[in-house]
Amino acid sequence: MNFDLTPEQDQLRDAVRALGRRYGHEYFVAKAKAGEHTTELWQEAGRLGYLGVNIPTEYGGGGGGITDLAIVCEELAATGCPLLLLVVSPAIAATVINRHGTEEQRKRHLPGLADGSQKIVFAITEPDAGSNFHRLTTMARRDGDDWVLSGRKCYISGVDEAGHVLVVARVADGSAGSADAAPQRLKPALFIVPTDAAGLTWSKLDMEIVSPENQFLLYLDDVRLPADALVGESLDAGLPALFAGLNPERITVAAMGAGTGRYAIERAAEYTATRSVWGGRTIGSHQGVSHPLAHASVQVELARLMIQKAATLYDAGRDLEAGVSANMAKYAAGEAAALAVDTAVQALGGAGMTTEYGVATLLGAVRAGRIAPVSREMILNFVAQHLLGQEKSY
């Protein structure tokens, strides 16, 4: 087993780290508190090719895989700039369109996703469905050659920044789409919806998270779309397209969590190595301070190994194995990031709660990382069922 990155991936890691450090956590927090977006960082990352590393070269991308995009997510987070839309636009939307979209859809959307001039966000979560996509109530029905979408979505990231939203809806077999069709006869389908489409509205959700990327409730009120808004050549593409985006989502969320954990531990280690209180010794010389940081560092490194495994399996086309590893990576990184930030705050004492030292500003985000995009409990259900052979519990 080879744990070494390729020379190109090493160069990518170094270059992205350098870019992130030029902006840093102060920039990230200032944008968030001003209600602004990290537009300058996003645009520069796009110009440098970092947003499209996983997109094929024929569409303007770097021709790499999710391993490469995970590097970008992790290194920006490790400099204090965890950009959630990296997960949503390049990881989910670009993967879905590249793997299951039509050639026209690839030509229309992938170049803009690669250079950052276009963002496509993802809408699957609904108020009453929770983690069960079988209970989605957003419906699509045929009306002549058009599709008409109706429903609600929640916790949709970055709608105010995007030109399109990739909406997961359900359609009745035979594409009739009647609202009273039996639930078991409905199948998922994905639609590329312009955010300025008539009938599409949204409202911002106020969140206790310091982030320049906002969350929204989304309302689809008879949104009329042309036939080519459906992802793929037919409704048969719906289920494979949906699952195509889930493993990259989990892997890149995990990478962002691992990077955030690295950032917090680095800040705390710098502080504890120089802060002297008792008899001239640094506080880091006391095991009560250094051991918790060392423990958190171990957890982050273990999560990074699982992220690397999951990304490698995914890029090799081993989707079933990648699914197990991607879920484990997301679980491990979510736990490790939350531990790292909390431990860093504790090590810094009162300074850890200040904006200046830049760790408490991440508490909300890493706590959310244990819930979304899939909760730790659902991952444990998955592992119990698929690895331990236990009866399905839900």
XYZ file of C-alpha atoms in Angstrom:
394
model
C 0.000 0.000 0.000
C 1.423 3.342 -1.072
C 0.653 6.283 1.177
C 2.642 8.774 -0.886
C 0.970 11.423 -3.002
C 2.112 11.828 -6.571
C 4.527 14.702 -7.241
C 1.641 16.598 -8.849
C -0.548 16.084 -5.783
C 2.267 17.240 -3.518
C 2.579 20.381 -5.613
C -1.188 20.868 -5.482
C -1.181 20.575 -1.681
C 1.632 23.123 -1.345
C 0.055 25.545 -3.806
C -3.405 25.429 -2.226
C -1.904 25.853 1.233
C -0.030 28.931 0.020
C -3.218 30.379 -1.450
C -5.200 29.754 1.723
C -2.549 31.382 3.899
C -2.704 34.552 1.834
C -6.342 34.868 2.870
C -6.471 33.078 6.220
C -9.055 32.698 8.944
C -9.318 36.425 9.659
C -10.508 36.976 6.091
C -12.974 34.071 6.419
C -14.439 35.356 9.694
C -14.585 38.972 8.521
C -16.568 37.941 5.449
C -18.930 35.824 7.523
C -19.618 38.523 10.101
C -20.158 41.135 7.398
C -22.704 38.916 5.657
C -20.455 38.672 2.610
C -19.053 35.772 0.589
C -15.475 34.639 0.023
C -15.723 35.731 -3.586
C -12.105 36.777 -4.005
C -10.766 33.462 -2.708
C -13.214 31.459 -4.802
C -12.406 33.353 -7.982
C -8.659 33.067 -7.475
C -8.931 29.350 -6.726
C -10.904 29.015 -9.954
C -8.358 30.940 -12.027
C -5.594 28.737 -10.649
C -7.502 25.590 -11.569
C -8.100 24.297 -8.040
C -11.903 24.194 -8.264
C -11.857 21.921 -11.294
C -9.138 19.444 -10.385
C -11.651 16.558 -10.547
C -13.260 17.641 -13.836
C -12.042 16.099 -17.138
C -9.600 18.159 -19.173
C -11.920 18.259 -22.194
C -14.270 20.420 -20.114
C -11.583 22.709 -18.748
C -10.705 20.766 -15.616
C -7.529 19.232 -14.286
C -8.386 15.651 -15.160
C -7.821 14.376 -11.621
C -10.134 12.715 -9.164
C -11.790 13.127 -5.809
C -8.385 12.562 -4.195
C -7.259 15.839 -5.741
C -10.396 17.730 -4.761
C -10.105 16.381 -1.208
C -6.611 17.897 -1.076
C -8.032 21.290 -2.056
C -10.802 21.044 0.570
C -8.425 19.954 3.312
C -5.679 22.491 2.661
C -8.009 25.485 2.477
C -9.634 24.347 5.720
C -6.199 23.866 7.272
C -5.534 27.562 6.696
C -8.802 28.538 8.363
C -10.912 28.802 5.190
C -13.264 25.784 5.105
C -15.332 26.451 1.975
C -18.532 24.422 2.067
C -19.385 25.159 -1.561
C -16.343 23.123 -2.629
C -18.339 20.134 -1.456
C -21.570 21.229 -3.080
C -20.490 22.517 -6.488
C -17.294 20.721 -7.662
C -17.758 17.530 -5.615
C -21.498 16.838 -5.909
C -22.820 18.770 -8.905
C -19.789 18.352 -11.170
C -19.542 14.634 -10.399
C -23.236 14.022 -11.034
C -23.228 15.929 -14.322
C -19.955 14.410 -15.515
C -20.932 10.827 -14.733
C -24.640 10.865 -15.579
C -25.484 14.047 -17.462
C -25.929 14.294 -21.194
C -23.063 15.485 -23.350
C -24.885 18.777 -23.831
C -25.193 19.182 -20.048
C -21.493 18.474 -19.605
C -20.538 21.033 -22.220
C -22.921 23.611 -20.792
C -22.005 23.353 -17.124
C -18.638 21.706 -16.473
C -16.359 24.448 -17.881
C -17.969 27.053 -15.607
C -17.770 24.728 -12.613
C -14.107 24.146 -13.398
C -13.080 27.805 -13.515
C -15.405 28.920 -10.735
C -17.537 31.204 -12.878
C -20.542 28.940 -12.270
C -21.845 27.418 -9.047
C -24.467 24.704 -8.849
C -25.819 23.908 -5.395
C -27.594 20.746 -4.284
C -31.130 20.353 -2.927
C -32.151 16.998 -1.487
C -33.038 17.583 2.199
C -36.668 18.248 3.072
C -38.363 19.298 6.321
C -40.237 16.019 6.878
C -37.984 13.472 5.190
C -34.869 13.660 7.350
C -32.228 11.238 6.070
C -34.811 9.092 4.247
C -34.794 10.081 0.594
C -37.597 7.551 -0.006
C -39.905 10.006 1.786
C -39.131 13.027 -0.374
C -42.301 14.858 -1.314
C -40.911 17.192 -3.980
C -42.595 15.978 -7.148
C -41.891 16.364 -10.854
C -44.589 15.783 -13.420
C -44.717 15.911 -17.175
C -46.682 18.659 -18.898
C -46.234 18.248 -22.621
C -42.493 18.406 -23.283
C -41.847 20.281 -20.040
C -41.288 19.223 -16.448
C -43.122 20.931 -13.585
C -41.615 20.751 -10.081
C -43.366 21.389 -6.774
C -42.128 20.930 -3.223
C -39.962 22.262 -0.412
C -36.309 21.844 0.520
C -34.356 22.889 3.609
C -30.734 23.445 4.658
C -29.732 24.202 1.088
C -26.281 25.784 1.026
C -25.333 28.783 -1.066
C -28.490 29.310 -3.127
C -27.840 33.066 -3.087
C -24.438 32.521 -4.738
C -25.441 30.019 -7.414
C -26.819 30.223 -10.908
C -28.414 26.770 -10.704
C -29.593 24.281 -8.118
C -29.526 20.516 -8.626
C -32.913 19.439 -7.266
C -33.773 15.881 -6.276
C -37.437 15.163 -6.965
C -39.590 12.087 -7.394
C -41.398 11.032 -10.532
C -44.025 8.349 -11.050
C -43.115 5.356 -13.195
C -43.796 6.029 -16.824
C -43.052 9.750 -16.146
C -46.722 10.464 -15.543
C -45.832 12.126 -12.252
C -49.315 12.281 -10.722
C -49.233 13.645 -7.190
C -51.411 10.787 -5.850
C -49.274 7.971 -7.246
C -48.440 5.196 -4.805
C -45.181 5.959 -2.982
C -43.576 2.685 -4.000
C -44.034 3.569 -7.657
C -42.027 6.771 -7.437
C -38.429 7.003 -8.512
C -35.868 9.767 -7.916
C -34.830 12.157 -10.651
C -32.433 15.107 -10.676
C -33.123 18.431 -12.367
C -30.820 21.367 -13.087
C -32.949 24.370 -12.114
C -31.927 28.008 -12.743
C -32.122 29.965 -9.508
C -34.057 32.701 -11.320
C -36.733 30.275 -12.569
C -40.321 31.432 -12.146
C -41.885 29.793 -9.096
C -38.581 29.190 -7.308
C -38.178 31.235 -4.131
C -36.104 30.905 -0.989
C -35.674 32.304 2.494
C -32.532 32.411 4.599
C -32.194 30.217 7.671
C -30.448 31.931 10.570
C -27.743 29.591 11.816
C -25.457 29.697 14.859
C -22.451 29.001 12.649
C -19.758 31.486 11.664
C -19.681 30.967 7.902
C -19.800 33.145 4.792
C -21.970 30.474 3.163
C -25.647 30.648 4.048
C -28.402 28.060 4.464
C -31.847 28.389 2.916
C -35.365 27.067 2.764
C -36.278 26.477 -0.865
C -39.802 26.606 -2.281
C -40.747 25.188 -5.687
C -44.206 26.293 -6.757
C -44.958 24.752 -10.160
C -41.486 25.509 -11.491
C -41.620 24.845 -15.216
C -38.486 23.448 -16.846
C -37.588 22.320 -20.358
C -37.096 18.628 -21.061
C -33.309 18.928 -21.006
C -33.333 20.061 -17.366
C -33.591 16.373 -16.423
C -30.125 15.018 -15.647
C -29.301 12.195 -18.048
C -30.959 10.745 -21.104
C -33.911 9.261 -19.207
C -35.442 8.725 -15.781
C -33.267 5.628 -15.412
C -30.316 7.930 -14.712
C -31.949 9.299 -11.552
C -30.952 6.777 -8.899
C -27.364 6.242 -10.151
C -26.937 10.012 -10.475
C -28.148 10.568 -6.927
C -25.745 8.044 -5.454
C -22.905 9.280 -7.658
C -22.802 12.492 -5.644
C -22.976 10.974 -2.160
C -19.516 9.417 -1.883
C -17.694 12.546 -3.143
C -19.818 14.582 -0.735
C -18.812 12.475 2.253
C -15.139 12.349 1.264
C -14.792 16.092 0.735
C -16.770 16.939 3.881
C -14.397 14.641 5.750
C -11.392 16.335 4.158
C -12.711 19.733 5.192
C -13.170 18.433 8.735
C -9.655 17.024 8.863
C -8.248 20.315 7.623
C -10.209 22.222 10.239
C -8.882 19.893 12.908
C -5.316 20.461 11.713
C -5.841 24.220 11.788
C -7.163 24.188 15.371
C -4.381 21.948 16.656
C -1.734 24.063 14.935
C -3.080 27.247 16.520
C -3.208 25.637 19.945
C 0.248 24.084 19.632
C 1.791 27.439 18.710
C 0.167 29.035 21.735
C 0.999 26.329 24.282
C 4.613 26.098 23.097
C 5.219 29.768 23.940
C 2.784 30.596 26.757
C 4.505 30.571 30.169
C 2.582 30.863 33.428
C 4.038 28.538 36.089
C 7.711 28.988 36.941
C 8.787 29.964 33.465
C 7.797 26.659 31.882
C 5.531 26.677 28.869
C 2.050 25.367 29.487
C 2.655 22.824 26.742
C 5.266 21.150 28.900
C 2.495 19.973 31.208
C 0.953 16.675 30.170
C -2.480 17.875 31.182
C -2.223 20.339 28.290
C -0.077 18.482 25.754
C -1.682 15.036 25.990
C -5.200 16.143 24.972
C -3.705 17.999 21.984
C -1.609 14.960 21.071
C -4.684 12.729 21.352
C -6.692 15.048 19.085
C -3.814 15.073 16.607
C -3.806 11.277 16.504
C -7.549 11.225 15.785
C -7.173 13.730 12.953
C -4.360 11.722 11.373
C -6.385 8.508 11.592
C -9.298 10.259 9.884
C -6.953 11.470 7.148
C -5.922 7.880 6.454
C -9.534 6.813 6.007
C -10.183 9.807 3.752
C -7.231 8.791 1.594
C -8.499 5.210 1.425
C -12.021 6.290 0.499
C -10.830 8.708 -2.185
C -8.456 6.113 -3.652
C -11.212 3.506 -3.862
C -13.613 6.006 -5.405
C -11.121 7.143 -8.036
C -10.447 3.483 -8.871
C -14.140 3.014 -9.664
C -14.753 0.688 -6.699
C -17.967 2.413 -5.677
C -19.331 -0.138 -3.206
C -16.092 -0.313 -1.235
C -15.736 3.452 -1.482
C -19.199 3.860 0.022
C -18.194 2.046 3.197
C -14.907 3.931 3.492
C -16.490 7.292 2.658
C -19.025 6.881 5.454
C -16.303 5.839 7.885
C -14.136 8.767 6.800
C -16.970 11.205 7.334
C -17.680 9.754 10.788
C -14.021 9.772 11.826
C -13.333 13.272 10.544
C -16.483 14.705 12.100
C -15.546 13.339 15.501
C -11.879 14.319 15.146
C -12.618 17.876 14.041
C -15.035 18.481 16.902
C -12.511 17.053 19.363
C -9.649 19.100 17.924
C -11.468 22.432 18.051
C -12.846 21.828 21.537
C -9.408 20.737 22.781
C -7.778 23.776 21.208
C -10.247 26.106 22.914
C -9.549 24.434 26.250
C -5.773 24.640 25.780
C -5.940 28.345 25.022
C -8.156 29.038 28.016
C -9.888 32.412 27.847
C -7.958 33.271 24.694
C -9.614 30.312 23.011
C -12.966 32.055 23.187
C -11.771 35.235 21.502
C -12.182 36.003 17.836
C -8.513 36.994 17.664
C -7.186 33.485 18.255
C -9.525 31.999 15.683
C -10.612 28.660 17.123
C -13.949 29.272 18.885
C -15.241 30.663 15.587
C -15.175 27.063 14.305
C -17.166 25.461 17.133
C -20.519 25.679 15.356
C -19.194 24.351 12.063
C -17.468 21.297 13.517
C -20.509 20.483 15.647
C -22.626 20.597 12.508
C -20.121 18.224 10.915
C -21.317 15.472 13.242
C -24.870 15.961 11.948
C -24.579 16.764 8.262
C -24.628 15.757 5.477
C -25.377 12.440 7.164
C -25.595 12.018 10.917
C -23.169 9.915 12.899
C -26.085 7.703 13.977
C -27.035 6.872 10.388
C -23.405 6.029 9.629
C -23.335 3.677 12.618
C -26.554 2.104 11.320
C -24.860 1.634 7.945
C -21.752 0.047 9.467
C -23.765 -2.223 11.748
C -25.880 -3.457 8.860
C -23.323 -3.746 6.057
C -20.157 -4.669 7.949
C -21.453 -6.425 11.036
C -24.374 -8.220 9.450
C -26.974 -6.799 11.820
C -30.659 -6.540 11.015
C -31.685 -3.175 9.584
C -32.911 -1.006 12.435
C -34.883 1.652 10.557
